[in-house]
Amino acid sequence: MKNIKMTIEYDGGRYLGWQRLGDSDKTIQGKTENILTKMTGSEIEIVGSGRTDAGTHAKGQVANFKTSIDMDLPTMQEYLIRYLPQDIIVKELEEVPERFHARYHAVGKKYSYYVWNNVVPSAFERNYSFHYSEQLDLEKMNKACEKLIGRHDFIGFSALKKSKKSTVRTIDEISIQREDNLLHFTFIGEGFLYKMVRILMGTLLEIGSGITALEVIDTIFESGIRSEAGMTVPAQGLFLDEVYYN
Amino acid sequence: MKNIKMTIEYDGGRYLGWQRLGDSDKTIQGKTENILTKMTGSEIEIVGSGRTDAGTHAKGQVANFKTSIDMDLPTMQEYLIRYLPQDIIVKELEEVPERFHARYHAVGKKYSYYVWNNVVPSAFERNYSFHYSEQLDLEKMNKACEKLIGRHDFIGFSALKKSKKSTVRTIDEISIQREDNLLHFTFIGEGFLYKMVRILMGTLLEIGSGITALEVIDTIFESGIRSEAGMTVPAQGLFLDEVYYN
C-alpha cells in the first residue's frame, strides 16, 4: 500500500464543510473521496488534517489516503484536476511513509481571515471576506493580539460547551496587515479549538471598534466563559492556509 | 434636473453584459435602471461610458442619469447599495454639469486582464482570470506590447466585420506584471474597438508561447485581417478599471 499526502485548495462557498456527511456530495472530503474511489476502483477514505466549517476556504488543506493502485503521481493529479469540480484543486501529491497521518502528525496550522473595512462593500471580496464597516483602532487591536499570543486555555474563545480534552493551546503569531480597505489577519499556532479563529476575530473587531474593552481578554481567560467573547464572524472570510508537519 | 455621475463596480459573472436587453434583469444597465426607477418613481435611463461583454467585470465603470428627485447623494448611494445585488456596487455618486455625457465625454479607458499561468489551476482565480498553462516568454511579449503601443488602425484586432467609422485608435500603455502565477496585463488608451482587448491578449499569449511570431503584429496592421490575430480570450479575465474624463 502506498500512502499519499495531498495538498488541497478549495473555495468552500458551495460546500457544507470539509467533513463527509453520509453520501453527500456537498462536502469537500466526500467529493474528493468519491473521485478517488472512481479513480482507484476501490473505496478510498481520506484523513484530513482537521475539519473546516461550511463556507470556509482552504489554500493548503492536507489529507492522506492509502491505495495500491499502480499510477504515477502526475497522472493521478491530472485525473483529480480533471474530474474534481473547479473549486477543489489538488495542488500537490507526495508519497509519504506508511505511518504518516494528516491529523495526528500535524504540529501547527496557519489561518488567514479577511475583513473588508469600508462603508461601501466590494463586489469582488464579498465571498472571501467579512464586510465590517466600523472604524477600527489597529493599535488597540495589536495590543489585543499580544495578549492572545502564548499558551492559554482558550475554552472561552471556542464554541465547545465543555471538553474532556485539554483546551490549552499555544498561539505563536497573530498579525494584522492593511492593504487599502482589506484587512488581512494571520493566525499561526499548534492547533485551534472549534470556531476559535472566528471567535478570536469577532473579539478583535469588537475591541478595535470600541464595543469592548481590551481587558475583556483577561476576563475570558480567567472565567472561560464564551458569552464574554465577541461574535463569531462569518465563515467566508476564513482560509486554512497551511498545515505544518515535522 | 440634476445630472448624476455614478462609478460602478461589478462582478460580471452572472450577467449578459452591461447593455440593457429589453426588460431583462440579466444586464448591469437593466438591473441598475430598474432600481433607479423604483427609487425615483419615474423611468430612468442611464448612459454608460461603453458596453462591457457578458462575463466581463468592472472596478470603475462610469454612467450618468438625470433625475429631479430631491434626495441627497449619500442617501441615494445607501439605497442603491441596499437594493442592488451584492455583485453590483455603486462606489461613488457625484452631481455633474447637465451637459456631462458618460460616453461622449470619455477621453480614455484603463482595462486589466488577468492570466493564471500555471499547470495547476486556481480555485480562487477561476472566475477572475484565464487559465493558460503554456510557458510564456515575457521579454518577447514586452516587445509585442511596444509594437502595439501608439496610433494604429486596429480593425484586424477587433471583432468588427467592417466599419464606416474610423478604427484608428491610440494605445498609450500596455504593461505586464507577474505576481507568482498570476499575470496582470494593463491596457490604457483613448478607446478600444469591439473585443479589441481580448483579441490583443490572445495575440500576446500566442506570441509569448511561441505559437505565433512577433512579426504577426506588423502583418495585421498592414492587412487589417482579423484571422491573422490570436484567439479571443475569455471575458472572465477582463476588468474595466477606470474611465477617464477631462
Coordinates of C-alpha atoms in Angstrom, one line a residue:
Chain A
M1 CA 0.0 0.0 0.0
K2 CA 1.2 3.5 -0.8
N3 CA 0.4 6.4 1.5
I4 CA -0.3 9.6 -0.4
K5 CA -0.3 13.1 1.0
M6 CA -2.4 15.6 -0.8
T7 CA -2.4 19.4 -0.5
I8 CA -5.8 20.7 -1.5
E9 CA -7.1 24.2 -2.2
Y10 CA -10.8 24.9 -2.2
D11 CA -13.4 27.6 -2.4
G12 CA -15.7 26.5 0.3
G13 CA -18.6 28.7 -0.8
R14 CA -20.7 25.9 -2.2
Y15 CA -19.9 23.2 0.4
L16 CA -21.1 22.1 3.8
G17 CA -17.5 22.0 5.0
W18 CA -14.7 19.5 4.9
Q19 CA -16.1 16.6 6.9
R20 CA -18.0 13.9 4.9
L21 CA -21.8 13.7 5.7
G22 CA -23.1 10.3 4.7
D23 CA -23.2 10.1 0.9
S24 CA -23.4 13.8 0.4
D25 CA -21.5 15.3 -2.5
K26 CA -21.7 18.7 -0.7
T27 CA -18.6 18.2 1.5
I28 CA -15.0 18.5 0.3
Q29 CA -14.0 15.2 1.8
G30 CA -17.0 13.5 0.3
K31 CA -16.5 14.9 -3.1
T32 CA -12.8 14.0 -3.1
E33 CA -13.3 10.5 -1.7
N34 CA -15.9 9.8 -4.4
I35 CA -13.5 10.8 -7.2
L36 CA -10.6 8.8 -5.6
T37 CA -12.8 5.8 -5.3
K38 CA -13.7 6.1 -9.1
M39 CA -10.1 6.6 -9.9
T40 CA -8.7 3.6 -8.0
G41 CA -11.7 1.2 -8.3
S42 CA -11.7 0.6 -4.6
E43 CA -13.3 2.5 -1.7
I44 CA -10.9 5.3 -0.5
E45 CA -11.1 7.0 2.8
I46 CA -9.1 10.2 3.3
V47 CA -7.8 11.6 6.5
G48 CA -7.8 15.4 6.7
S49 CA -5.6 17.5 9.0
G50 CA -8.9 18.7 10.6
R51 CA -12.3 19.9 9.7
T52 CA -13.2 23.2 8.1
D53 CA -16.7 24.7 8.6
A54 CA -19.3 25.2 6.0
G55 CA -18.2 28.1 3.8
T56 CA -14.6 28.2 5.0
H57 CA -11.9 28.1 2.3
A58 CA -8.5 26.5 2.1
K59 CA -5.3 27.3 0.3
G60 CA -3.4 24.4 1.8
Q61 CA -5.6 21.7 3.5
V62 CA -3.6 18.5 3.9
A63 CA -5.0 15.0 3.7
N64 CA -3.7 11.5 3.2
F65 CA -5.1 8.2 1.8
K66 CA -3.8 4.7 1.1
T67 CA -4.0 2.9 -2.2
S68 CA -2.4 0.0 -4.0
I69 CA -3.2 1.5 -7.5
D70 CA -0.3 1.5 -9.9
M71 CA -0.5 5.0 -11.2
D72 CA 2.2 7.7 -11.1
L73 CA 1.6 10.9 -9.1
P74 CA 1.5 13.3 -12.1
T75 CA -1.2 11.2 -13.8
M76 CA -3.1 10.9 -10.6
Q77 CA -3.0 14.7 -10.1
E78 CA -4.1 15.3 -13.7
Y79 CA -7.0 12.9 -13.2
L80 CA -8.1 14.7 -10.0
I81 CA -7.9 18.1 -11.5
R82 CA -9.9 17.0 -14.5
Y83 CA -12.7 15.2 -12.5
L84 CA -13.0 17.3 -9.4
P85 CA -15.1 20.5 -9.7
Q86 CA -13.1 23.7 -10.4
D87 CA -13.5 24.9 -6.9
I88 CA -11.5 22.0 -5.5
I89 CA -7.9 21.8 -6.7
V90 CA -5.3 19.1 -5.8
K91 CA -2.2 21.3 -5.7
E92 CA 0.3 18.6 -4.8
L93 CA 0.7 14.9 -4.3
E94 CA 3.5 13.2 -2.5
E95 CA 4.2 9.7 -1.4
V96 CA 4.9 9.6 2.3
P97 CA 5.9 6.9 4.8
E98 CA 3.1 4.5 5.7
R99 CA 2.8 5.7 9.2
F100 CA 2.1 9.4 8.1
H101 CA -1.3 10.6 9.4
A102 CA -2.5 14.0 8.3
R103 CA -4.3 14.7 11.6
Y104 CA -2.2 13.1 14.2
H105 CA 1.1 14.4 12.8
A106 CA 0.1 18.0 12.2
V107 CA 2.1 20.2 14.5
G108 CA 0.7 23.5 13.6
K109 CA -1.7 25.5 11.3
K110 CA -1.8 28.8 9.7
Y111 CA -5.1 30.6 9.0
S112 CA -6.0 33.9 7.4
Y113 CA -9.1 36.0 8.0
Y114 CA -10.0 38.9 5.7
V115 CA -12.1 41.9 6.7
W116 CA -13.5 44.4 4.1
N117 CA -13.3 47.5 6.3
N118 CA -15.1 50.2 4.4
V119 CA -18.7 51.6 4.3
V120 CA -19.0 50.7 0.6
P121 CA -18.9 46.9 0.2
S122 CA -16.8 45.2 -2.5
A123 CA -18.3 43.2 -5.4
F124 CA -15.2 41.0 -5.6
E125 CA -14.3 40.4 -2.0
R126 CA -17.9 39.6 -0.9
N127 CA -17.4 35.9 -0.9
Y128 CA -13.9 36.0 0.5
S129 CA -14.1 38.5 3.4
F130 CA -16.4 39.8 6.1
H131 CA -17.8 43.2 5.4
Y132 CA -17.4 45.2 8.6
S133 CA -17.7 49.0 8.2
E134 CA -16.9 50.3 11.7
Q135 CA -13.7 52.3 12.1
L136 CA -11.0 50.2 13.7
D137 CA -8.2 51.2 16.1
L138 CA -5.4 49.0 14.8
E139 CA -3.0 49.9 17.6
K140 CA -5.5 48.7 20.2
M141 CA -6.1 45.5 18.1
N142 CA -2.4 44.8 18.0
K143 CA -2.3 45.1 21.8
A144 CA -5.1 42.6 22.0
C145 CA -3.1 40.3 19.7
E146 CA -0.2 40.5 22.1
K147 CA -2.4 39.4 24.9
L148 CA -3.7 36.4 22.9
I149 CA -0.3 35.2 21.8
G150 CA 1.2 32.5 24.0
R151 CA -0.1 29.4 25.9
H152 CA -3.6 29.8 27.4
D153 CA -6.8 27.9 28.0
F154 CA -8.9 29.1 25.0
I155 CA -12.2 27.4 26.1
G156 CA -13.9 30.8 26.4
F157 CA -12.9 31.6 22.8
S158 CA -14.4 28.4 21.4
A159 CA -17.8 27.0 20.6
L160 CA -17.2 23.9 22.7
K161 CA -19.7 23.5 25.6
K162 CA -17.2 21.8 27.7
S163 CA -14.3 19.4 26.9
K164 CA -12.8 16.4 28.5
K165 CA -9.7 17.0 26.5
S166 CA -7.3 19.9 27.2
T167 CA -8.4 23.2 25.7
V168 CA -5.0 24.8 26.4
R169 CA -3.3 25.9 23.1
T170 CA -0.3 27.9 22.1
I171 CA -0.7 30.7 19.6
D172 CA 2.6 31.7 18.1
E173 CA 1.6 34.6 15.9
I174 CA -1.3 36.9 15.2
S175 CA -0.6 39.7 12.8
I176 CA -2.7 42.3 11.0
Q177 CA -1.9 43.9 7.6
R178 CA -3.9 46.5 5.8
E179 CA -4.0 46.8 2.0
D180 CA -6.4 49.6 1.3
N181 CA -9.8 48.5 2.5
L182 CA -8.8 44.9 3.1
L183 CA -7.5 43.8 6.4
H184 CA -5.6 40.6 6.5
F185 CA -5.3 38.7 9.8
T186 CA -2.9 35.8 10.1
F187 CA -3.1 33.2 12.9
I188 CA -0.3 30.7 13.5
G189 CA -0.5 28.1 16.3
E190 CA -0.2 24.4 17.2
G191 CA -3.9 24.0 16.8
F192 CA -7.2 25.8 17.2
L193 CA -10.4 24.8 19.0
Y194 CA -13.8 24.6 17.3
K195 CA -14.6 28.0 15.8
M196 CA -11.8 29.6 17.8
V197 CA -10.3 31.7 15.0
R198 CA -13.7 33.1 14.1
I199 CA -14.5 34.0 17.8
L200 CA -11.0 35.5 18.3
M201 CA -11.7 37.6 15.2
G202 CA -15.0 38.7 16.5
T203 CA -13.4 39.7 19.7
L204 CA -10.6 41.6 18.0
L205 CA -13.1 43.5 15.8
E206 CA -15.2 44.5 18.9
I207 CA -12.1 45.7 20.7
G208 CA -11.0 47.6 17.6
S209 CA -14.3 49.3 17.2
G210 CA -14.6 50.2 20.9
I211 CA -17.6 48.0 21.6
T212 CA -15.5 46.0 24.1
A213 CA -12.5 46.9 26.3
L214 CA -9.1 45.4 25.8
E215 CA -9.3 43.9 29.2
V216 CA -12.1 41.5 28.2
I217 CA -9.4 39.1 27.0
D218 CA -8.0 38.7 30.6
T219 CA -11.6 38.3 31.9
I220 CA -12.3 35.5 29.4
F221 CA -9.0 33.7 30.1
E222 CA -9.9 33.8 33.8
S223 CA -13.6 32.9 33.6
G224 CA -13.5 30.6 30.5
I225 CA -17.0 31.9 29.6
R226 CA -17.8 32.1 25.9
S227 CA -20.5 34.7 26.3
E228 CA -17.9 37.3 27.3
A229 CA -16.1 37.0 23.9
G230 CA -17.1 38.7 20.7
M231 CA -19.4 37.5 17.9
T232 CA -18.5 34.5 15.6
V233 CA -17.6 36.2 12.4
P234 CA -18.8 34.5 9.1
A235 CA -17.0 31.6 7.6
Q236 CA -16.5 33.1 4.2
G237 CA -13.6 35.3 5.4
L238 CA -11.6 32.3 6.8
F239 CA -8.9 30.4 4.9
L240 CA -6.8 27.5 6.1
D241 CA -3.5 28.5 4.5
E242 CA -1.1 25.8 5.6
V243 CA -0.7 22.8 7.8
Y244 CA 2.7 22.2 9.4
Y245 CA 4.4 18.8 9.8
N246 CA 7.9 17.9 11.2
Chain B
M1 CA -33.0 68.2 -13.5
K2 CA -29.8 67.0 -11.7
N3 CA -27.3 65.1 -13.7
I4 CA -25.6 62.4 -11.6
K5 CA -22.4 60.6 -12.4
M6 CA -22.0 57.1 -10.9
T7 CA -18.9 54.9 -10.6
I8 CA -19.9 51.3 -10.5
E9 CA -18.1 48.1 -9.7
Y10 CA -19.5 44.8 -10.8
D11 CA -18.7 41.1 -10.9
G12 CA -20.0 40.3 -14.4
G13 CA -20.1 36.6 -13.9
R14 CA -23.9 36.3 -13.6
Y15 CA -24.7 38.9 -16.3
L16 CA -25.2 39.2 -20.0
G17 CA -23.1 42.3 -20.1
W18 CA -23.6 46.0 -19.5
Q19 CA -26.1 46.8 -22.2
R20 CA -29.8 46.6 -21.5
L21 CA -31.6 43.8 -23.3
G22 CA -35.4 44.6 -23.3
D23 CA -36.8 44.0 -19.8
S24 CA -34.1 41.6 -18.8
D25 CA -32.8 41.8 -15.3
K26 CA -29.7 40.0 -16.5
T27 CA -27.7 43.0 -17.6
I28 CA -26.0 45.5 -15.4
Q29 CA -27.6 48.5 -17.1
G30 CA -31.0 46.9 -16.9
K31 CA -30.7 46.0 -13.2
T32 CA -29.4 49.4 -12.2
E33 CA -32.1 51.3 -14.2
N34 CA -34.8 49.1 -12.6
I35 CA -33.6 50.0 -9.1
L36 CA -33.2 53.7 -10.0
T37 CA -36.7 53.8 -11.5
K38 CA -38.1 52.3 -8.2
M39 CA -36.1 54.8 -6.2
T40 CA -37.1 57.9 -8.1
G41 CA -40.6 56.8 -9.1
S42 CA -40.0 57.8 -12.7
E43 CA -38.4 55.9 -15.6
I44 CA -34.7 56.4 -15.5
E45 CA -32.3 55.7 -18.4
I46 CA -28.6 55.6 -17.7
V47 CA -25.8 56.3 -20.2
G48 CA -22.7 54.1 -19.7
S49 CA -19.2 55.0 -20.8
G50 CA -19.5 52.0 -23.1
R51 CA -20.6 48.4 -23.2
T52 CA -18.9 45.5 -21.4
D53 CA -19.3 42.0 -22.7
A54 CA -21.2 39.2 -21.0
G55 CA -18.9 38.0 -18.1
T56 CA -16.6 41.0 -18.1
H57 CA -16.1 42.7 -14.8
A58 CA -15.7 46.4 -13.8
K59 CA -13.9 48.2 -11.0
G60 CA -14.8 51.6 -12.3
Q61 CA -17.5 51.7 -15.0
V62 CA -18.9 55.2 -15.3
A63 CA -22.5 56.1 -16.1
N64 CA -24.8 59.1 -15.7
F65 CA -28.5 59.7 -15.4
K66 CA -30.9 62.6 -14.9
T67 CA -33.4 63.0 -12.2
S68 CA -35.4 65.7 -10.4
I69 CA -35.8 63.7 -7.2
D70 CA -35.0 65.6 -4.0
M71 CA -32.7 63.1 -2.3
D72 CA -29.1 63.7 -1.1
L73 CA -26.3 61.7 -2.7
P74 CA -25.3 59.7 0.4
T75 CA -28.9 58.6 0.9
M76 CA -29.2 57.7 -2.7
Q77 CA -26.0 55.6 -2.6
E78 CA -27.2 53.8 0.6
Y79 CA -30.4 53.0 -1.2
L80 CA -28.6 51.6 -4.3
I81 CA -26.2 49.5 -2.2
R82 CA -29.1 48.1 -0.2
Y83 CA -31.3 47.2 -3.2
L84 CA -28.9 46.3 -5.9
P85 CA -27.5 42.7 -5.8
Q86 CA -24.2 42.3 -3.9
D87 CA -22.3 41.9 -7.2
I88 CA -23.2 45.4 -8.4
I89 CA -21.8 48.1 -6.1
V90 CA -22.3 51.9 -6.6
K91 CA -18.9 53.1 -5.4
E92 CA -19.5 56.8 -5.9
L93 CA -22.1 59.4 -6.9
E94 CA -21.3 62.9 -7.9
E95 CA -23.5 65.7 -9.3
V96 CA -22.1 66.9 -12.6
P97 CA -23.0 69.7 -15.1
E98 CA -26.1 69.0 -17.1
R99 CA -24.1 68.6 -20.4
F100 CA -21.9 65.8 -18.9
H101 CA -22.3 62.6 -21.0
A102 CA -20.6 59.4 -19.8
R103 CA -20.0 58.1 -23.3
Y104 CA -19.3 61.2 -25.4
H105 CA -17.0 62.8 -22.9
A106 CA -14.9 59.8 -22.0
V107 CA -11.3 60.5 -23.2
G108 CA -9.7 57.2 -22.2
K109 CA -10.1 53.9 -20.5
K110 CA -8.0 51.5 -18.5
Y111 CA -8.5 47.8 -18.6
S112 CA -6.9 44.9 -16.8
Y113 CA -6.6 41.3 -17.9
Y114 CA -5.5 38.5 -15.6
V115 CA -3.9 35.2 -16.7
W116 CA -3.4 32.3 -14.4
N117 CA -0.2 30.9 -15.8
N118 CA 0.4 27.6 -14.2
V119 CA -0.3 24.0 -15.0
V120 CA -2.3 23.6 -11.8
P121 CA -5.4 25.8 -11.9
S122 CA -6.5 28.1 -9.0
A123 CA -9.8 27.6 -7.1
F124 CA -10.0 31.3 -6.3
E125 CA -8.9 32.9 -9.6
R126 CA -11.0 30.7 -11.8
N127 CA -13.8 33.3 -12.2
Y128 CA -11.4 36.3 -12.5
S129 CA -8.6 35.1 -14.8
F130 CA -8.0 33.0 -17.9
H131 CA -6.2 29.7 -17.1
Y132 CA -3.4 29.4 -19.6
S133 CA -0.7 26.9 -18.8
E134 CA 1.8 27.3 -21.6
Q135 CA 5.2 28.7 -20.6
L136 CA 5.4 32.4 -21.6
D137 CA 8.4 34.4 -22.9
L138 CA 7.7 37.8 -21.1
E139 CA 10.6 39.5 -22.9
K140 CA 9.1 38.7 -26.3
M141 CA 5.6 39.8 -25.1
N142 CA 7.0 43.1 -23.9
K143 CA 8.4 43.6 -27.4
A144 CA 5.0 42.9 -28.8
C145 CA 3.5 45.5 -26.5
E146 CA 5.9 48.1 -27.8
K147 CA 4.8 47.3 -31.3
L148 CA 1.1 47.7 -30.3
I149 CA 1.5 51.0 -28.4
G150 CA 0.9 54.1 -30.4
R151 CA -1.6 55.2 -33.1
H152 CA -2.7 52.4 -35.5
D153 CA -5.7 51.0 -37.3
F154 CA -6.8 48.2 -35.0
I155 CA -9.5 46.8 -37.3
G156 CA -7.6 43.5 -37.5
F157 CA -7.6 43.2 -33.7
S158 CA -11.3 43.7 -33.4
A159 CA -14.5 41.6 -33.9
L160 CA -15.9 44.3 -36.2
K161 CA -16.7 42.9 -39.7
K162 CA -16.1 46.3 -41.2
S163 CA -16.8 49.8 -40.0
K164 CA -17.9 53.1 -41.5
K165 CA -16.4 54.9 -38.5
S166 CA -12.6 55.2 -38.1
T167 CA -11.0 52.2 -36.5
V168 CA -7.8 54.1 -35.8
R169 CA -7.0 54.2 -32.0
T170 CA -4.1 55.2 -29.8
I171 CA -2.9 52.9 -27.1
D172 CA -0.8 54.8 -24.5
E173 CA 0.3 51.9 -22.4
I174 CA 0.4 48.1 -22.2
S175 CA 2.2 46.6 -19.3
I176 CA 2.7 43.2 -17.8
Q177 CA 3.3 42.4 -14.2
R178 CA 3.8 38.9 -12.7
E179 CA 2.8 38.1 -9.1
D180 CA 3.6 34.4 -8.7
N181 CA 1.4 32.5 -11.1
L182 CA -0.9 35.5 -11.8
L183 CA 0.0 37.7 -14.8
H184 CA -1.6 41.2 -14.8
F185 CA -1.9 43.0 -18.1
T186 CA -2.8 46.7 -18.1
F187 CA -4.2 48.5 -21.2
I188 CA -4.6 52.3 -21.3
G189 CA -5.8 54.1 -24.4
E190 CA -8.3 56.6 -25.7
G191 CA -10.8 53.8 -26.6
F192 CA -10.9 50.2 -27.7
L193 CA -12.9 48.6 -30.5
Y194 CA -15.3 45.7 -30.0
K195 CA -13.4 42.8 -28.3
M196 CA -10.1 44.5 -29.0
V197 CA -8.5 44.0 -25.6
R198 CA -9.4 40.3 -25.6
I199 CA -8.0 39.8 -29.1
L200 CA -4.8 41.7 -28.3
M201 CA -4.5 39.5 -25.3
G202 CA -4.9 36.3 -27.3
T203 CA -2.3 37.6 -29.7
L204 CA 0.1 38.4 -26.9
L205 CA -0.3 35.0 -25.4
E206 CA 0.3 33.2 -28.7
I207 CA 3.4 35.3 -29.3
G208 CA 4.6 34.6 -25.7
S209 CA 4.1 30.8 -26.1
G210 CA 5.8 30.7 -29.5
I211 CA 2.7 29.7 -31.5
T212 CA 3.0 33.0 -33.5
A213 CA 5.9 35.1 -34.4
L214 CA 6.3 38.7 -33.1
E215 CA 6.1 40.0 -36.7
V216 CA 2.4 38.9 -37.0
I217 CA 1.6 42.3 -35.5
D218 CA 3.0 44.2 -38.4
T219 CA 1.2 41.9 -40.8
I220 CA -2.1 42.5 -39.1
F221 CA -1.6 46.3 -39.1
E222 CA -0.9 46.1 -42.8
S223 CA -3.6 43.6 -43.9
G224 CA -6.3 44.5 -41.3
I225 CA -7.4 40.9 -41.3
R226 CA -8.8 39.5 -38.1
S227 CA -8.0 35.9 -38.8
E228 CA -4.2 36.6 -38.6
A229 CA -4.6 37.7 -34.9
G230 CA -4.8 35.4 -31.9
M231 CA -7.8 33.8 -30.2
T232 CA -10.3 35.9 -28.3
V233 CA -9.5 35.1 -24.7
P234 CA -12.5 34.6 -22.3
A235 CA -14.4 37.5 -20.8
Q236 CA -13.9 36.5 -17.2
G237 CA -10.3 37.7 -17.0
L238 CA -11.2 41.2 -18.2
F239 CA -11.8 44.2 -15.9
L240 CA -12.8 47.8 -16.9
D241 CA -10.7 49.6 -14.2
E242 CA -11.2 53.2 -15.0
V243 CA -12.8 55.7 -17.4
Y244 CA -11.0 59.0 -17.9
Y245 CA -12.7 62.4 -18.3
N246 CA -11.2 65.9 -18.7

